Amino acid sequence: KQEVTQIPAALSVPEGENLVLNCSFTDSAIYNLQWFRQDPGKGLTSLLLIQSSQREQTSGRLNASLDKSSGRSTLYIAASQPGDSATYLCAVTNTGNQFYFGTGTSLTVIP
Amino acid sequence: NAGVTQTPKFRILKIGQSMTLQCTQDMNHNYMYWYRQDPGMGLKLIYYSVGAGITDKGEVPNGYNVSRSTTEDFPLRLELAAPSQTSVYFCASRAGNYGYTFGSGTRLTVV
């Protein structure tokens, strides 16, 4: 069974800082890994999708990397803003078409 | 293009009542999923489907049933509601090896 872990569980940073969120998974037989953002009481918004054959994806101030062999992904957020405050979730699709989520990192960016 | 639509958005059930959570997608996606998210916890997979007529259990299927008679619809049935089923339920879909699209969720309270 795939286990997905995110560290840290919570993070508080001053505005403007660059930061890294970590995601690890136990089974490297994955199709892809996806990062989501969830605002309080809201649904999930997709941020970045990395296929198993890719090493990284970028969108604006966000960069996600994938090291499948070591079972790790990182989400890098550059020049953080208060609007980035949310819970960030990573999820992996394994080769059995199941989709497993990590427990999330709650990010607070302080103005 | 509506994406993934979930109804209702909110519902209060009494213990022992039954209900169906509706999920519809208009993107012709093969794969559909149901998750529950408990407060402060990650998302847990309840059931998933890889195509019309095919469903399979996820991590926490007990107390739920699903059907997939069409590509578009993937309803989740609760037969005998229990307080442990109080949660927020999310439906998601994807096509092939692409990323997931989530509905906005159904907040269910069982009293």
CSV table of C-alpha atoms in Angstrom, one decimal:
chain,number,residue,atom,x,y,z
A,1,LYS,CA,0.0,0.0,0.0
A,2,GLN,CA,1.3,3.4,-0.9
A,3,GLU,CA,2.2,5.7,2.0
A,4,VAL,CA,2.6,9.4,1.2
A,5,THR,CA,4.1,11.7,3.8
A,6,GLN,CA,4.5,15.4,3.8
A,7,ILE,CA,7.0,17.4,6.0
A,8,PRO,CA,6.6,19.8,7.6
A,9,ALA,CA,3.0,19.5,8.7
A,10,ALA,CA,2.9,23.3,9.2
A,11,LEU,CA,5.1,26.2,8.2
A,12,SER,CA,5.0,29.9,8.9
A,13,VAL,CA,7.3,32.3,6.9
A,14,PRO,CA,7.6,36.0,6.4
A,15,GLU,CA,6.5,37.4,3.1
A,16,GLY,CA,9.1,37.3,0.4
A,17,GLU,CA,10.9,34.2,1.6
A,18,ASN,CA,11.6,31.2,-0.7
A,19,LEU,CA,10.4,27.9,0.7
A,20,VAL,CA,10.4,24.2,0.1
A,21,LEU,CA,7.7,21.7,0.9
A,22,ASN,CA,8.5,18.0,0.9
A,23,CYS,CA,6.6,14.9,-0.1
A,24,SER,CA,7.8,11.3,0.2
A,25,PHE,CA,6.2,8.1,-1.0
A,26,THR,CA,7.0,4.5,-0.3
A,27,ASP,CA,6.2,2.8,-3.7
A,28,SER,CA,8.1,4.1,-6.6
A,29,ALA,CA,5.9,2.4,-9.2
A,30,ILE,CA,3.9,5.6,-9.9
A,31,TYR,CA,2.3,7.1,-13.0
A,32,ASN,CA,2.5,10.6,-11.8
A,33,LEU,CA,2.6,13.0,-8.9
A,34,GLN,CA,0.4,16.0,-8.5
A,35,TRP,CA,0.6,19.0,-6.2
A,36,PHE,CA,-2.7,20.7,-5.0
A,37,ARG,CA,-3.6,23.7,-3.0
A,38,GLN,CA,-6.6,23.7,-0.7
A,39,ASP,CA,-8.0,26.9,0.9
A,40,PRO,CA,-9.9,26.5,4.2
A,41,GLY,CA,-13.4,25.0,3.6
A,42,LYS,CA,-12.8,24.8,-0.2
A,43,GLY,CA,-12.0,22.2,-2.7
A,44,LEU,CA,-8.7,21.3,-4.3
A,45,THR,CA,-6.9,23.3,-6.9
A,46,SER,CA,-4.3,21.6,-9.1
A,47,LEU,CA,-0.9,23.3,-9.1
A,48,LEU,CA,1.5,21.1,-10.9
A,49,LEU,CA,1.5,17.6,-12.4
A,50,ILE,CA,4.7,15.6,-12.9
A,51,GLN,CA,4.7,12.5,-15.0
A,52,SER,CA,6.8,9.6,-13.8
A,53,SER,CA,9.2,10.2,-16.7
A,54,GLN,CA,9.7,13.8,-15.8
A,55,ARG,CA,12.1,15.4,-13.3
A,56,GLU,CA,10.4,18.8,-12.8
A,57,GLN,CA,7.6,21.1,-13.7
A,58,THR,CA,7.3,24.9,-13.4
A,59,SER,CA,4.4,27.3,-13.2
A,60,GLY,CA,5.1,30.9,-12.4
A,61,ARG,CA,6.7,31.1,-8.9
A,62,LEU,CA,6.2,27.3,-8.4
A,63,ASN,CA,8.6,24.6,-9.2
A,64,ALA,CA,8.0,20.9,-8.4
A,65,SER,CA,10.7,18.2,-8.7
A,66,LEU,CA,10.4,14.5,-8.7
A,67,ASP,CA,13.0,11.8,-7.8
A,68,LYS,CA,11.1,8.6,-8.3
A,69,SER,CA,13.9,6.3,-7.4
A,70,SER,CA,14.2,7.9,-3.9
A,71,GLY,CA,10.5,8.4,-3.5
A,72,ARG,CA,10.6,12.1,-3.1
A,73,SER,CA,9.1,15.3,-4.5
A,74,THR,CA,9.6,18.9,-3.5
A,75,LEU,CA,7.5,22.0,-4.2
A,76,TYR,CA,9.5,25.2,-4.3
A,77,ILE,CA,7.7,28.5,-3.9
A,78,ALA,CA,9.7,31.6,-4.7
A,79,ALA,CA,9.1,35.0,-3.2
A,80,SER,CA,6.1,33.9,-1.0
A,81,GLN,CA,3.1,36.1,-0.7
A,82,PRO,CA,0.2,36.2,1.9
A,83,GLY,CA,-2.1,34.9,-0.9
A,84,ASP,CA,0.0,31.7,-0.9
A,85,SER,CA,-1.3,30.8,2.6
A,86,ALA,CA,-3.2,27.5,2.2
A,87,THR,CA,-2.7,23.8,2.7
A,88,TYR,CA,-0.6,22.1,0.1
A,89,LEU,CA,-1.2,18.5,-0.7
A,90,CYS,CA,0.8,16.1,-2.8
A,91,ALA,CA,-0.8,13.0,-4.4
A,92,VAL,CA,0.6,10.0,-6.3
A,93,THR,CA,-1.1,7.8,-8.8
A,94,ASN,CA,0.2,4.3,-8.6
A,95,THR,CA,0.2,1.8,-11.4
A,96,GLY,CA,-3.0,0.3,-10.0
A,97,ASN,CA,-4.8,3.5,-10.8
A,98,GLN,CA,-5.3,4.4,-7.2
A,99,PHE,CA,-4.5,7.9,-6.1
A,100,TYR,CA,-3.0,8.5,-2.7
A,101,PHE,CA,-2.8,11.8,-0.8
A,102,GLY,CA,-0.3,13.0,1.7
A,103,THR,CA,-1.6,14.7,4.9
A,104,GLY,CA,-0.6,18.1,3.7
A,105,THR,CA,1.5,21.1,4.8
A,106,SER,CA,-0.3,24.1,6.2
A,107,LEU,CA,1.5,27.2,5.0
A,108,THR,CA,1.1,30.7,6.5
A,109,VAL,CA,2.8,33.6,4.9
A,110,ILE,CA,3.0,36.6,7.3
A,111,PRO,CA,2.8,40.0,5.7
B,1,ASN,CA,-17.2,23.3,-19.5
B,2,ALA,CA,-18.5,22.6,-16.0
B,3,GLY,CA,-15.8,20.1,-15.0
B,4,VAL,CA,-16.8,18.0,-12.0
B,5,THR,CA,-20.1,18.8,-10.4
B,6,GLN,CA,-21.1,17.6,-6.9
B,7,THR,CA,-24.5,17.8,-5.3
B,8,PRO,CA,-25.6,18.6,-2.7
B,9,LYS,CA,-23.0,21.0,-1.2
B,10,PHE,CA,-24.3,20.5,2.3
B,11,ARG,CA,-26.5,17.8,4.0
B,12,ILE,CA,-27.5,16.8,7.5
B,13,LEU,CA,-28.6,13.2,8.0
B,14,LYS,CA,-30.0,11.4,10.9
B,15,ILE,CA,-28.4,8.2,12.0
B,16,GLY,CA,-29.7,5.3,10.0
B,17,GLN,CA,-30.9,7.4,7.1
B,18,SER,CA,-29.6,6.9,3.6
B,19,MET,CA,-28.6,9.2,0.8
B,20,THR,CA,-26.8,9.5,-2.5
B,21,LEU,CA,-24.1,12.0,-3.2
B,22,GLN,CA,-24.1,12.9,-6.9
B,23,CYS,CA,-21.0,13.4,-9.0
B,24,THR,CA,-21.1,14.3,-12.7
B,25,GLN,CA,-18.2,15.2,-15.1
B,26,ASP,CA,-18.5,16.5,-18.6
B,27,MET,CA,-14.9,15.9,-19.7
B,28,ASN,CA,-15.4,12.3,-20.9
B,29,HIS,CA,-12.9,11.2,-18.3
B,30,ASN,CA,-12.5,7.4,-17.8
B,31,TYR,CA,-11.3,7.5,-14.2
B,32,MET,CA,-13.5,8.7,-11.4
B,33,TYR,CA,-12.8,8.7,-7.6
B,34,TRP,CA,-14.5,9.4,-4.3
B,35,TYR,CA,-12.6,10.7,-1.3
B,36,ARG,CA,-13.5,11.7,2.2
B,37,GLN,CA,-11.6,14.3,4.2
B,38,ASP,CA,-12.0,14.4,7.9
B,39,PRO,CA,-11.0,17.5,9.9
B,40,GLY,CA,-7.2,17.9,10.1
B,41,MET,CA,-6.7,14.7,8.2
B,42,GLY,CA,-5.7,13.8,4.7
B,43,LEU,CA,-8.0,12.5,2.0
B,44,LYS,CA,-8.9,8.9,2.0
B,45,LEU,CA,-10.0,7.0,-1.1
B,46,ILE,CA,-13.4,5.4,-0.7
B,47,TYR,CA,-14.1,3.9,-4.2
B,48,TYR,CA,-12.8,4.5,-7.7
B,49,SER,CA,-13.8,3.5,-11.2
B,50,VAL,CA,-11.7,3.0,-14.4
B,51,GLY,CA,-14.6,3.2,-16.7
B,52,ALA,CA,-18.3,2.7,-17.1
B,53,GLY,CA,-19.4,-0.6,-15.5
B,54,ILE,CA,-16.2,-1.0,-13.5
B,55,THR,CA,-15.7,0.0,-9.9
B,56,ASP,CA,-13.3,-1.0,-7.1
B,57,LYS,CA,-12.7,-0.4,-3.4
B,58,GLY,CA,-10.3,2.1,-2.1
B,59,GLU,CA,-8.9,2.4,1.4
B,60,VAL,CA,-12.1,3.0,3.4
B,61,PRO,CA,-15.1,1.5,1.4
B,62,ASN,CA,-17.1,0.2,4.4
B,63,GLY,CA,-20.6,1.8,4.7
B,64,TYR,CA,-20.6,3.0,1.1
B,65,ASN,CA,-21.6,1.8,-2.4
B,66,VAL,CA,-21.0,3.1,-5.8
B,67,SER,CA,-22.2,2.5,-9.4
B,68,ARG,CA,-20.9,3.6,-12.8
B,69,SER,CA,-23.6,3.1,-15.4
B,70,THR,CA,-22.4,5.9,-17.6
B,71,THR,CA,-19.0,7.6,-18.2
B,72,GLU,CA,-20.4,10.9,-16.8
B,73,ASP,CA,-21.9,9.8,-13.5
B,74,PHE,CA,-20.4,8.2,-10.4
B,75,PRO,CA,-22.8,8.4,-7.5
B,76,LEU,CA,-21.9,7.5,-3.9
B,77,ARG,CA,-24.5,5.8,-1.8
B,78,LEU,CA,-24.7,5.7,2.0
B,79,GLU,CA,-27.2,3.1,3.1
B,80,LEU,CA,-27.2,3.5,6.9
B,81,ALA,CA,-25.6,6.7,7.9
B,82,ALA,CA,-23.4,6.7,11.0
B,83,PRO,CA,-21.8,9.6,12.9
B,84,SER,CA,-18.4,8.3,11.7
B,85,GLN,CA,-19.4,9.2,8.2
B,86,THR,CA,-19.5,12.9,9.1
B,87,SER,CA,-16.9,14.3,6.7
B,88,VAL,CA,-16.4,16.3,3.5
B,89,TYR,CA,-16.7,14.2,0.4
B,90,PHE,CA,-14.8,15.0,-2.8
B,91,CYS,CA,-15.3,13.5,-6.2
B,92,ALA,CA,-12.5,13.6,-8.8
B,93,SER,CA,-11.9,12.5,-12.4
B,94,ARG,CA,-9.0,12.2,-14.8
B,95,ALA,CA,-8.3,11.0,-18.3
B,96,GLY,CA,-5.4,8.6,-19.0
B,97,ASN,CA,-2.1,9.7,-17.4
B,98,TYR,CA,-3.2,13.3,-16.9
B,99,GLY,CA,-3.9,15.2,-13.8
B,100,TYR,CA,-7.0,15.2,-11.7
B,101,THR,CA,-10.0,17.6,-11.5
B,102,PHE,CA,-11.9,17.8,-8.3
B,103,GLY,CA,-15.4,18.8,-7.5
B,104,SER,CA,-16.1,21.4,-4.8
B,105,GLY,CA,-17.1,18.9,-2.2
B,106,THR,CA,-20.2,17.8,-0.2
B,107,ARG,CA,-20.1,18.6,3.5
B,108,LEU,CA,-22.1,15.8,5.3
B,109,THR,CA,-23.1,15.8,9.0
B,110,VAL,CA,-24.7,12.7,10.6
B,111,VAL,CA,-26.5,13.4,13.8
